[in-house]
Short mmCIF file of C-alpha atoms in Angstrom, two decimals:
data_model
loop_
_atom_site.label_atom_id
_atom_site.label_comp_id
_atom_site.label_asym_id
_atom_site.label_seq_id
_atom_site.Cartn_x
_atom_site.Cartn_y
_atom_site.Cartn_z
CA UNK A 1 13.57 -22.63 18.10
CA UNK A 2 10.03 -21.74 19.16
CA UNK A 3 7.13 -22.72 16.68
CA UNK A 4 6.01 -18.61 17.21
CA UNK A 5 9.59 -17.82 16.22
CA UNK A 6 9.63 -20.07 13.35
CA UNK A 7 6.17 -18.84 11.97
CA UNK A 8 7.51 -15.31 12.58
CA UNK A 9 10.63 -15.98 10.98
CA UNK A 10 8.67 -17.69 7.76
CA UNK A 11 6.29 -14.93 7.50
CA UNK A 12 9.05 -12.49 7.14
CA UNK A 13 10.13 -14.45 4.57
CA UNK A 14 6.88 -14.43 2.95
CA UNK A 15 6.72 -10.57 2.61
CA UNK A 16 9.91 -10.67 1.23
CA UNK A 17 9.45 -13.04 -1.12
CA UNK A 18 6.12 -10.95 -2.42
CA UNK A 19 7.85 -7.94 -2.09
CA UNK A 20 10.66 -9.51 -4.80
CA UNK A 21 6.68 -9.53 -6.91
CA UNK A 22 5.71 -6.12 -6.52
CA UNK A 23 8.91 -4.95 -7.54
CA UNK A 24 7.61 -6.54 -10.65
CA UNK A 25 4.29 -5.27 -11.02
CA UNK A 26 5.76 -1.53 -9.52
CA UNK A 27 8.07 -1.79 -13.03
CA UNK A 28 5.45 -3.22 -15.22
CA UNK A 29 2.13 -2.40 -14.83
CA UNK A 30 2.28 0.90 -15.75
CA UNK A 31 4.02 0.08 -18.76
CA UNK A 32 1.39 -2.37 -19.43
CA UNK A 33 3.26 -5.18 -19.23
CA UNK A 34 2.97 -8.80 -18.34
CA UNK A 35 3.67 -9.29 -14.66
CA UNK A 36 4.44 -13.23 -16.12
CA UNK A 37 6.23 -13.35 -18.62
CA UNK A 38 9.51 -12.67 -19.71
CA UNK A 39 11.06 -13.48 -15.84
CA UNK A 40 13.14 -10.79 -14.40
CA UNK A 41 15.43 -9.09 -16.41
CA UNK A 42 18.18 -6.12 -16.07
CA UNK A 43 16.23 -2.86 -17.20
CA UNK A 44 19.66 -1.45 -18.73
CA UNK A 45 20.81 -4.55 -20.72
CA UNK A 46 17.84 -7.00 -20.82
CA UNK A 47 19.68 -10.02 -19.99
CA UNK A 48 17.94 -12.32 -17.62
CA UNK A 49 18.38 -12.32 -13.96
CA UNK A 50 20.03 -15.73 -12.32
CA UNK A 51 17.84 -17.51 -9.75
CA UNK A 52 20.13 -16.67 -6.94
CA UNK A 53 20.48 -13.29 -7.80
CA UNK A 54 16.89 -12.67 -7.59
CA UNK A 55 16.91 -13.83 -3.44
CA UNK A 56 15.03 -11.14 -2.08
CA UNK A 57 16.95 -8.41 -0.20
CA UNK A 58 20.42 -10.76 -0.03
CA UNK A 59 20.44 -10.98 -4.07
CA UNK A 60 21.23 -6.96 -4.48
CA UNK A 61 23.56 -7.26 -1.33
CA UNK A 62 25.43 -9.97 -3.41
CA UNK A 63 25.24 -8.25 -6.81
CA UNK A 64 26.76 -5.08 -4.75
CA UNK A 65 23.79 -3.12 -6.37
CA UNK A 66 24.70 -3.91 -10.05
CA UNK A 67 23.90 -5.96 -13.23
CA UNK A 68 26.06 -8.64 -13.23
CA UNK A 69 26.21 -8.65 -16.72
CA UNK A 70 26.03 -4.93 -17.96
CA UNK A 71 27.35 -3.33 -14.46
CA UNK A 72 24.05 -1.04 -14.64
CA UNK A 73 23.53 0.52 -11.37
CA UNK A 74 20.26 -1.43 -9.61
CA UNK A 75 18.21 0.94 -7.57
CA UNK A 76 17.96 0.48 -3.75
CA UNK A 77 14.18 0.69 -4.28
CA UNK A 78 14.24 -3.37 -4.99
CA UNK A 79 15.56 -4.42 -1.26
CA UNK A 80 13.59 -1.73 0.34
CA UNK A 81 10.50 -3.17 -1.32
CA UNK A 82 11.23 -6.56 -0.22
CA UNK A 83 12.28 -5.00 3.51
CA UNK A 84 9.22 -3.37 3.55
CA UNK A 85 7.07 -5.91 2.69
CA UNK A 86 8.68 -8.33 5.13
CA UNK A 87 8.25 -6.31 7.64
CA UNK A 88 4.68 -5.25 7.31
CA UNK A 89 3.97 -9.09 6.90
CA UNK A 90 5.83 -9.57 10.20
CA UNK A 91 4.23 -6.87 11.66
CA UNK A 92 0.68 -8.35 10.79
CA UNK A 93 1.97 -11.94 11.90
CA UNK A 94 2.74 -10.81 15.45
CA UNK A 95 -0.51 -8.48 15.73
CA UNK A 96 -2.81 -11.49 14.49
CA UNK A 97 -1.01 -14.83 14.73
CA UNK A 98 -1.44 -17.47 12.09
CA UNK A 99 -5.09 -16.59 11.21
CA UNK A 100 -7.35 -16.02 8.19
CA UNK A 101 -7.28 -11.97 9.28
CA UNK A 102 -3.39 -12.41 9.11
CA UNK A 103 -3.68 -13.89 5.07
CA UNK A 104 -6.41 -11.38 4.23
CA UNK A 105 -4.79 -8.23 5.35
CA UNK A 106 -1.11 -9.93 4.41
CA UNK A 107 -3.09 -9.39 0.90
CA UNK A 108 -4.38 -6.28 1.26
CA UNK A 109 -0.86 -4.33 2.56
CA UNK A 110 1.06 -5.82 -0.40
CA UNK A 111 -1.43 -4.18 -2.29
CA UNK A 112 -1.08 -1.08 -1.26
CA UNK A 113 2.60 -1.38 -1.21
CA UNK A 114 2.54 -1.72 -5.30
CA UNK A 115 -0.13 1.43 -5.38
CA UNK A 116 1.99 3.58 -3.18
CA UNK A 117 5.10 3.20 -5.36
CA UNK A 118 3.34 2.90 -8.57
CA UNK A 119 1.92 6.26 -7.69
CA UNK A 120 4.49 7.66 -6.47
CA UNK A 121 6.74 7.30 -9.94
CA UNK A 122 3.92 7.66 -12.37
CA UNK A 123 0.61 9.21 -10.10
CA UNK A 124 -1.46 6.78 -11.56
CA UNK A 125 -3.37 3.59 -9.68
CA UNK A 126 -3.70 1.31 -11.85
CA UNK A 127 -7.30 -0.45 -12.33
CA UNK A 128 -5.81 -3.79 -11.99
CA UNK A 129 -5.37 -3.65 -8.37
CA UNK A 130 -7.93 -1.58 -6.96
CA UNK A 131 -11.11 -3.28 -9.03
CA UNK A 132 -10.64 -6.73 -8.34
CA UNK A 133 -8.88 -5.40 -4.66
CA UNK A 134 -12.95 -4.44 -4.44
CA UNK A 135 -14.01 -8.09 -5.41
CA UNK A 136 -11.71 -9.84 -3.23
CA UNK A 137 -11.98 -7.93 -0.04
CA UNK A 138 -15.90 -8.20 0.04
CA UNK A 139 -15.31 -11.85 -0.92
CA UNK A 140 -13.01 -12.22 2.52
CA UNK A 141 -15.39 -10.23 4.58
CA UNK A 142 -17.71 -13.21 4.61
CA UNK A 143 -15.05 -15.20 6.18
CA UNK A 144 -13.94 -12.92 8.83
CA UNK A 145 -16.92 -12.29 11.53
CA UNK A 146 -15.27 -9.18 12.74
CA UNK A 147 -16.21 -7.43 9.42
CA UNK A 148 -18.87 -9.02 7.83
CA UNK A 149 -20.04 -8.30 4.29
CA UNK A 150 -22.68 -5.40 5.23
CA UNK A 151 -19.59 -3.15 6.92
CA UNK A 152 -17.81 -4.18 3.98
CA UNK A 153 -20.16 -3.59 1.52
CA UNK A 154 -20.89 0.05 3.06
CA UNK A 155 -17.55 0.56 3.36
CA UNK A 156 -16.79 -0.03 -0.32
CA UNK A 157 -19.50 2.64 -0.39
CA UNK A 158 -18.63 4.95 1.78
CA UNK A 159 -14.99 5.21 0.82
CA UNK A 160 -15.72 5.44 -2.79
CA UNK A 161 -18.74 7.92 -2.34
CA UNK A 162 -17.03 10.14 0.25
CA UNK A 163 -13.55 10.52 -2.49
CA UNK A 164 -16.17 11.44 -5.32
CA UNK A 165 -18.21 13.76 -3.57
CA UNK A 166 -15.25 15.56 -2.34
CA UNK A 167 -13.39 15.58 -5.70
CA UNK A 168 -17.15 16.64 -7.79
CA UNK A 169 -17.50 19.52 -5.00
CA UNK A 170 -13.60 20.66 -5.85
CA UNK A 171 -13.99 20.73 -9.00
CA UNK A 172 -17.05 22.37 -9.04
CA UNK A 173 -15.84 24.93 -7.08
CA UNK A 174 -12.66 25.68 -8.94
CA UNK A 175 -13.33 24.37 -12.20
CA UNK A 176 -10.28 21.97 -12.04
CA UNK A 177 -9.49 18.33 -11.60
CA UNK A 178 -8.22 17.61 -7.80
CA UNK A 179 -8.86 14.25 -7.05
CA UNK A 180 -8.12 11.15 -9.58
CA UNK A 181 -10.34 8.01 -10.19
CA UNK A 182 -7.57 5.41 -8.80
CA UNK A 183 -7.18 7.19 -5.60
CA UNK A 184 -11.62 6.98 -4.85
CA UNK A 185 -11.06 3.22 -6.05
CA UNK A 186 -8.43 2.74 -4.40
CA UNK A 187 -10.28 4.08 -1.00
CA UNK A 188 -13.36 2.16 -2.16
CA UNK A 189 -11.13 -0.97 -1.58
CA UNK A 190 -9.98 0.13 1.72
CA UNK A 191 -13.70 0.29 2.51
CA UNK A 192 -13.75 -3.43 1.27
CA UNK A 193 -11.03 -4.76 3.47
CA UNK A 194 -11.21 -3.00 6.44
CA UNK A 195 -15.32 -2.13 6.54
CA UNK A 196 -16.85 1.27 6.91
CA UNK A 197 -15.59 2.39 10.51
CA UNK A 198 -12.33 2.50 8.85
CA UNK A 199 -13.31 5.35 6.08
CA UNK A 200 -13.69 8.10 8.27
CA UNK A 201 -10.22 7.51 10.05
CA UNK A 202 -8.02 7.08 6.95
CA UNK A 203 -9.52 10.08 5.39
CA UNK A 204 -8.56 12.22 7.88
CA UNK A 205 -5.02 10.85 8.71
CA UNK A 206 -4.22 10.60 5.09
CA UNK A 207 -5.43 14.15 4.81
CA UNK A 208 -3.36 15.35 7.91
CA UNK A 209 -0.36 13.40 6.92
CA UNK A 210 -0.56 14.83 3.01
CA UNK A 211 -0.82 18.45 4.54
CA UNK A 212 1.88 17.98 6.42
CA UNK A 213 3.89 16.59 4.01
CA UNK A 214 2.90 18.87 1.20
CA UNK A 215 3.69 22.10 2.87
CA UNK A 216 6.55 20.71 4.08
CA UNK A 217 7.60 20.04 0.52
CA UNK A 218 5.95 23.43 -0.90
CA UNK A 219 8.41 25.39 1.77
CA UNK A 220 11.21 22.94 0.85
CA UNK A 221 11.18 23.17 -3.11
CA UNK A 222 9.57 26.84 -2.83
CA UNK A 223 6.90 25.62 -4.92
CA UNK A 224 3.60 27.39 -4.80
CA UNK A 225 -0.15 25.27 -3.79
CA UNK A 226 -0.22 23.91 -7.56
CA UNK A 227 2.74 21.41 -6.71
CA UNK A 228 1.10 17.95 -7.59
CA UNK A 229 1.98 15.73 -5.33
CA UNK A 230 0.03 11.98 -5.18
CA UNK A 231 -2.39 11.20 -2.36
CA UNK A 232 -2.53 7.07 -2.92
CA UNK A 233 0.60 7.05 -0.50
CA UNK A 234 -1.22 8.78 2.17
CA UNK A 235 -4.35 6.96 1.94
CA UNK A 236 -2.38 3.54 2.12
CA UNK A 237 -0.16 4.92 5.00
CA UNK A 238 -3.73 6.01 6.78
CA UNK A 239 -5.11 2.65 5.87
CA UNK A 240 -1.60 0.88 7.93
CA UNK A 241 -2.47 2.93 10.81
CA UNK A 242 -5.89 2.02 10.88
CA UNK A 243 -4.98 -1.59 11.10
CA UNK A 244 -2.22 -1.28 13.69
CA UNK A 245 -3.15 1.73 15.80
CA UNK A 246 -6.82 2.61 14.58
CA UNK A 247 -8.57 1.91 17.63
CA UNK A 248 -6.06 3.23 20.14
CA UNK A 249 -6.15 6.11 18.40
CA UNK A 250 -9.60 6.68 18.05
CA UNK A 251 -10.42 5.96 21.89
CA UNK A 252 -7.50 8.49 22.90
CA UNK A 253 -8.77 10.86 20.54
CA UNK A 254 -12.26 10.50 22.27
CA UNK A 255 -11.29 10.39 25.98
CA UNK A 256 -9.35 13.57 25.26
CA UNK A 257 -12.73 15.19 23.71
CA UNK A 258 -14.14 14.19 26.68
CA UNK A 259 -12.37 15.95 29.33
#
């Protein structure tokens, strides 16, 4: 076996592993919770989870989705989190090899994999991830040269700047709250990570995306434009793209303008 499969193979592993975490702080945070202690425990019967039921992804498929001790349905969410966050980690691996950028945004996207679920049960993101998410992103930028703490540090900015301004001129405008605190943090961190060129892209595909999405669902559930419906997912899905596709994208986009 080649040492690129092997490192492949082990950063799968990796993102699973983490994922078997955020599954963790997805449950618990918003409870406020310790992330720490008590270990992993059934959520029906409270009785403690054995180590080799708790293998990422396998450990449901060998429970058979159920509490071993209570028979409590266990939700497919936990191996899709795992899955998920394997494969994003795999994804990053094979984009960026064994490198610092591969650790740092390895970081970053598990991140965002807690906030999008987090907000997606509760529409909340909590402070815990997207302040110190702030801290630690300009931190890295020092340490990777194609970011640099000045795009970072505008970024963090920009991204939290561009959120407020839109959500003070909504709510200006129609005397209503539109736009949360966690989700201009949460973009503020974005900024952080991926430095300001990044801002104006994952505004506007997270903004697409959510449109889409929300009529879709509007038409679907014939609910009228006051459905509430969480924009953290969108912004982390814009943020993925931007990492993966961001610059294809934007050079199609501007070749096409300029025919």
């Amino acid at each position: 076996m080649s040492p690129v499969v092997i490192f492949a193979l082990f950063s799968f592993l990796l993102g699973a592993a983490v994922g078997s975490f955020l599954n963790v702080c997805i449950y618990r945070l918003p409870a406020g919770e310790s992330v720490v202690s008590p270990p992993s425990r059934c959520p029906a019967c409270g009785a403690g989870i054995r180590p080799w039921h708790n293998i990422p992804i396998l450990g449901w498929l060998i429970l058979g989705g159920k509490c071993h001790d209570c028979g409590a349905p266990i939700s497919p969410r936990y191996p899709f989190v795992e899955l998920l966050n394997g494969l994003l980690s795999l994804a990053l691996f094979l984009k960026f090899g064994p490198s610092p950028t591969f650790l740092v945004l390895f970081v970053f996207c598990s991140a965002l994999v807690a906030v999008t679920f987090i907000d997606l049960d509760h529409q909340i993101i909590p402070d815990v991830i997207s302040l110190p998410g702030i801290v630690v992103g300009f931190a890295c930028s020092f340490a990777l040269p194609w970011l640099g703490w000045k795009s970072s540090l505008i970024g963090i900015v920009a991204g939290g700047g561009s959120l407020l301004a839109v959500a003070w001129l909504y709510e200006l405008l129609t005397k209503k709250e539109g736009m949360g605190g966690g989700d201009i943090k949460l973009l503020a961190m974005m900024g952080a990570f991926l430095g300001w060129r990044s801002v104006p892209f994952i505004i506007f595909a997270s903004s697409l995306i959510g449109s889409v999405i929300g009529v879709t669902l509007m038409l679907v559930q014939n609910k009228d434009s006051k459905l509430a419906i969480p924009f953290g997912p969108f912004l982390a899905t814009g943020a993925v793209l931007y990492i993966f596709f961001g610059k294809a994208i934007i050079t199609w986009y501007l070749t096409l303008g300029a025919r």
